[in-house]
Amino acid sequence: MRASRLLRLLLLLQTRGHLSAPELAAELEVSVRTVYRDVEALSAAGVPVYSQQGRGGGVRLLDGFRTRLTGLTSEEADAVLLTGLPEAATDLGLGTVLATAQLKVLAALPPEMRGRATRIAERVHVDAPGWFRRPEETPALAAITDALWHDRTLEVRYGRADREVLRLLDPLGLVLKAGTWYLVARHGRDIRSYRVGRILSATPTERTFTRPPGFQLAEHWAAAQDEFARSMLRVRARCRIAADQLSLLRLFLDPAAATEALASRGEPDEQGWVEVTVGAESYPVLSHGLLPLGEHLEVLEPPELRERMAATARAMAARYAAG
């Protein structure tokens, strides 16, 4: 642990020129006293490091000194792939590893390129979760991550809406979607997705497994998303809509529903209206999606949705007429 911290201290000084002891303490998450002890240890090991007191002082390396300890370890190389998602790296236990890897990359760059790289980090930041969302508690994520790295089968206790279930899962990948972690895992012959926040406990077993040949996490996730979105379209309605308002379907409907509706459109009639089939998870959801289209859309069937739309329109007309 201390050797890793000494290396980080050395790389920080090499990439930034000089830092005060409190700045180093904040970067290394230690006390100022520990920083001074580490500086003494580096000096005793032959590293030309020294500290200056007073205004503009701090800890610095002798001009011209450069360490050659800039090769990335396998963990650091993995962590570099999460450079734009520091919170994700921290969740996976790679926060410190990522910081060290970034320092090594910067230390290996010529000074002029190093400045450009740091300017990018100062000016561009990725914040993946949506607005007004609290991070989900994921107490099992550390155990899942460990099993994932080592291809070990997990014994999982998973909370469903009505009960808890026990599963033996082969973890194939983790996906961070809009700030929420999902585990993609094999259960028997099926590959499914599990919300990590609903995993109550996860215990790696001694059993290792072989990953499916040709399995690509990104491709599987994209296909699973499409399949899930289509499965949510449980009810459908036949409608007619003004042809010049068709683009509004993408604004007010779920993307999968809008894509399906546009693919189903027929030819415009004499009034410039076209028929489409629109899907949703329920008729109340569908009515809320169609109401913003107002006079530009008419539900033809089923009768229950047509009556729901008419009742809402009557209620709105009565409310505004009273004003």
XYZ file of C-alpha atoms in Angstrom:
323
model
C 0.000 0.000 0.000
C 2.763 2.462 0.936
C 4.811 1.598 -2.160
C 1.817 2.451 -4.352
C 1.342 5.747 -2.494
C 5.041 6.669 -2.867
C 4.789 6.020 -6.597
C 1.712 8.238 -6.859
C 3.465 11.000 -4.937
C 6.455 10.788 -7.262
C 4.268 10.877 -10.392
C 2.224 13.780 -9.044
C 5.389 15.834 -8.586
C 6.687 14.837 -12.024
C 3.468 15.804 -13.836
C 2.586 18.980 -11.909
C 5.993 20.433 -11.075
C 5.405 21.140 -7.398
C 2.585 20.834 -4.885
C 2.099 21.967 -1.318
C 1.988 19.334 1.422
C -1.759 19.911 2.031
C -2.433 19.517 -1.718
C -0.500 16.238 -1.761
C -2.303 15.066 1.368
C -5.668 15.705 -0.325
C -4.613 13.882 -3.509
C -3.259 10.868 -1.605
C -6.014 10.898 1.058
C -3.507 10.926 3.940
C -2.395 13.432 6.582
C 0.167 16.188 5.979
C 2.477 14.447 8.438
C 2.307 11.268 6.329
C 3.230 13.312 3.247
C 6.393 14.597 4.940
C 7.316 11.065 6.030
C 6.817 9.837 2.453
C 8.996 12.667 1.101
C 11.748 11.656 3.532
C 11.409 8.018 2.417
C 11.775 8.995 -1.257
C 14.794 11.146 -0.469
C 16.410 8.301 1.491
C 15.848 6.051 -1.539
C 17.850 8.426 -3.737
C 15.018 10.385 -5.348
C 16.025 14.094 -5.627
C 12.936 15.450 -3.873
C 12.936 18.414 -1.535
C 10.541 20.858 0.127
C 10.602 24.644 0.266
C 9.041 26.772 2.977
C 7.186 30.051 2.585
C 5.151 31.657 -0.166
C 5.295 29.729 -3.449
C 7.015 26.835 -1.738
C 6.014 23.199 -1.575
C 7.386 19.797 -2.455
C 9.200 19.427 -5.769
C 11.672 17.285 -7.710
C 15.086 18.457 -8.828
C 14.814 20.072 -12.288
C 15.364 17.565 -15.074
C 14.659 14.454 -13.018
C 12.217 11.987 -14.577
C 11.258 8.550 -13.340
C 10.958 5.666 -15.799
C 8.310 3.915 -13.676
C 5.497 4.807 -16.066
C 4.450 1.400 -17.383
C 0.824 0.486 -16.682
C -0.111 -2.598 -14.685
C -2.931 -4.762 -16.026
C -5.381 -3.282 -13.478
C -4.344 0.253 -14.418
C -4.788 -0.485 -18.117
C -8.300 -1.762 -17.361
C -9.056 1.343 -15.321
C -7.970 3.711 -18.111
C -11.017 2.529 -20.082
C -13.174 4.163 -17.368
C -11.388 7.513 -17.532
C -14.588 9.375 -18.422
C -16.586 7.700 -15.643
C -14.733 8.219 -12.351
C -17.814 7.321 -10.284
C -18.090 3.995 -12.117
C -14.398 3.297 -11.503
C -14.904 4.000 -7.802
C -17.964 1.704 -7.668
C -15.865 -1.085 -9.181
C -13.031 -0.550 -6.696
C -10.734 1.013 -9.307
C -10.749 4.634 -8.164
C -7.192 4.745 -6.806
C -5.939 2.502 -9.605
C -7.455 4.858 -12.188
C -5.819 7.896 -10.580
C -2.415 6.190 -10.665
C -2.899 5.087 -14.280
C -3.791 8.628 -15.337
C -0.691 9.963 -13.623
C 1.471 7.400 -15.418
C -0.020 8.367 -18.766
C 0.599 12.070 -18.067
C 4.135 11.414 -16.841
C 4.963 9.578 -20.068
C 3.797 12.482 -22.261
C 6.051 15.330 -23.421
C 5.349 18.584 -21.533
C 3.462 20.212 -24.421
C 1.135 17.201 -24.846
C 0.712 16.886 -21.082
C -0.682 20.413 -20.962
C -3.237 19.609 -23.660
C -4.346 16.443 -21.866
C -4.882 18.261 -18.573
C -6.807 21.046 -20.345
C -9.252 18.448 -21.689
C -9.821 17.081 -18.188
C -10.373 20.623 -16.889
C -12.931 21.451 -19.592
C -14.887 18.215 -20.214
C -16.703 16.197 -17.553
C -19.131 13.289 -18.040
C -22.018 13.041 -15.545
C -23.938 9.911 -16.540
C -26.953 9.753 -14.184
C -30.114 11.698 -14.999
C -31.358 14.709 -13.046
C -33.016 14.291 -9.633
C -31.757 10.734 -9.186
C -30.144 9.479 -6.029
C -27.401 6.874 -6.453
C -28.814 3.400 -5.874
C -27.400 1.392 -2.991
C -25.399 -1.555 -4.367
C -23.933 -3.438 -1.389
C -23.254 -6.558 -3.473
C -21.334 -4.767 -6.243
C -17.872 -5.411 -4.778
C -18.454 -9.175 -4.553
C -19.985 -9.228 -8.037
C -17.016 -7.345 -9.472
C -14.536 -9.742 -7.866
C -16.353 -12.761 -9.298
C -16.588 -11.059 -12.694
C -12.822 -10.459 -12.888
C -12.063 -14.079 -11.963
C -14.869 -15.874 -13.881
C -16.341 -17.347 -10.706
C -19.946 -18.464 -10.326
C -22.003 -16.363 -7.897
C -24.567 -17.496 -5.368
C -27.087 -14.653 -5.437
C -30.110 -13.699 -3.332
C -32.309 -11.503 -5.536
C -35.286 -9.433 -4.422
C -38.343 -9.454 -6.678
C -41.533 -7.472 -6.135
C -43.243 -10.362 -4.343
C -40.455 -12.584 -3.017
C -36.751 -13.370 -2.813
C -35.144 -15.957 -5.072
C -31.815 -17.792 -4.954
C -29.785 -18.131 -8.125
C -26.440 -19.539 -9.234
C -25.187 -17.055 -11.841
C -22.178 -16.887 -14.131
C -21.377 -13.129 -14.261
C -20.615 -12.039 -17.831
C -20.600 -8.259 -17.516
C -21.727 -5.119 -15.719
C -23.628 -2.309 -17.445
C -24.083 1.207 -16.061
C -27.339 2.559 -17.534
C -28.363 6.120 -16.557
C -26.630 5.755 -13.189
C -28.046 2.284 -12.447
C -25.886 -0.861 -12.443
C -27.095 -4.060 -14.133
C -25.470 -7.484 -14.022
C -25.592 -9.520 -17.228
C -25.267 -13.152 -16.190
C -25.929 -16.684 -17.357
C -28.476 -18.740 -15.434
C -28.574 -22.250 -16.803
C -28.711 -21.765 -20.573
C -30.271 -18.305 -20.452
C -28.450 -14.978 -20.360
C -30.435 -12.390 -18.406
C -30.022 -8.954 -16.829
C -30.341 -8.339 -13.075
C -30.569 -4.945 -11.396
C -27.632 -4.845 -8.984
C -29.555 -2.718 -6.478
C -32.007 -5.621 -6.037
C -29.264 -8.158 -5.342
C -29.452 -8.574 -1.567
C -26.324 -10.715 -1.307
C -23.762 -12.193 -3.686
C -21.221 -14.826 -2.661
C -18.500 -15.961 -5.099
C -18.182 -19.753 -5.141
C -15.097 -21.860 -5.799
C -16.527 -22.883 -9.173
C -15.133 -21.197 -12.264
C -16.864 -21.081 -15.643
C -16.045 -20.561 -19.300
C -17.550 -17.513 -20.986
C -19.821 -18.176 -23.999
C -17.807 -18.178 -27.235
C -18.156 -14.908 -29.117
C -20.160 -13.191 -26.373
C -20.034 -9.387 -26.764
C -21.454 -7.441 -23.834
C -22.345 -4.258 -25.776
C -24.088 -6.203 -28.561
C -26.025 -8.342 -26.091
C -27.147 -5.284 -24.100
C -28.344 -3.441 -27.211
C -30.371 -6.465 -28.346
C -31.779 -7.004 -24.846
C -32.870 -3.351 -24.640
C -34.714 -3.612 -27.957
C -36.409 -6.844 -26.908
C -37.443 -5.374 -23.540
C -38.836 -2.219 -25.141
C -40.925 -4.258 -27.585
C -42.169 -6.551 -24.821
C -43.547 -3.515 -22.967
C -45.915 -2.699 -25.859
C -48.724 -4.869 -24.493
C -51.710 -2.989 -25.962
C -52.226 -1.362 -29.350
C -54.588 1.095 -30.959
C -55.489 1.951 -34.550
C -55.348 5.702 -35.090
C -55.408 8.285 -37.848
C -53.080 11.243 -37.723
C -52.388 14.281 -39.893
C -49.413 13.351 -42.074
C -47.588 16.609 -41.323
C -47.719 15.805 -37.575
C -46.155 12.340 -37.774
C -42.823 13.578 -36.441
C -44.521 14.435 -33.134
C -44.928 10.722 -32.415
C -41.206 10.585 -31.574
C -41.663 13.497 -29.183
C -44.594 12.114 -27.177
C -44.198 8.317 -27.403
C -41.667 5.832 -26.132
C -38.933 5.357 -28.783
C -39.915 1.735 -29.449
C -43.601 2.679 -29.767
C -42.823 5.589 -32.082
C -40.612 3.423 -34.315
C -43.311 0.748 -34.567
C -46.038 3.323 -35.294
C -44.071 5.030 -38.066
C -43.270 1.666 -39.641
C -46.998 0.814 -39.716
C -48.196 4.013 -41.439
C -50.254 3.763 -44.595
C -50.706 6.140 -47.508
C -52.254 9.604 -46.900
C -55.974 9.985 -47.752
C -57.579 12.999 -49.496
C -57.452 15.044 -46.271
C -53.745 14.269 -45.763
C -54.317 11.831 -42.877
C -52.607 8.432 -42.455
C -53.440 5.391 -40.352
C -50.919 4.085 -37.817
C -50.877 1.385 -35.138
C -49.602 2.694 -31.810
C -48.527 0.522 -28.864
C -47.905 1.079 -25.145
C -47.774 -0.877 -21.898
C -51.413 0.038 -21.045
C -54.289 2.136 -22.345
C -53.845 4.842 -19.651
C -50.197 5.221 -20.700
C -51.196 5.270 -24.361
C -53.856 7.941 -23.820
C -51.337 10.196 -22.070
C -48.976 9.778 -25.018
C -51.647 10.573 -27.615
C -53.471 13.461 -25.906
C -50.740 16.064 -26.661
C -51.473 15.546 -30.378
C -54.893 17.095 -29.761
C -56.976 17.725 -32.871
C -54.281 16.248 -35.127
C -55.052 12.649 -34.078
C -58.143 10.433 -33.801
C -58.294 7.020 -32.118
C -60.311 4.624 -34.303
C -60.177 1.545 -32.082
C -60.434 -0.028 -29.548
C -63.652 1.554 -28.249
C -62.436 1.743 -24.610
C -59.473 3.918 -25.565
C -61.626 6.068 -27.832
C -64.054 6.648 -24.923
C -61.150 7.428 -22.533
C -59.833 10.075 -24.933
C -63.344 11.554 -25.382
C -63.973 11.650 -21.615
C -60.693 13.455 -21.020
C -61.460 15.958 -23.790
C -64.950 16.613 -22.343
C -63.515 17.144 -18.850
C -60.916 19.573 -20.159
C -63.494 21.486 -22.234
C -65.830 21.769 -19.232
C -63.062 23.023 -16.972
C -61.911 25.726 -19.379
C -65.508 26.708 -20.317
C -66.264 27.364 -16.653
C -63.402 29.879 -16.533
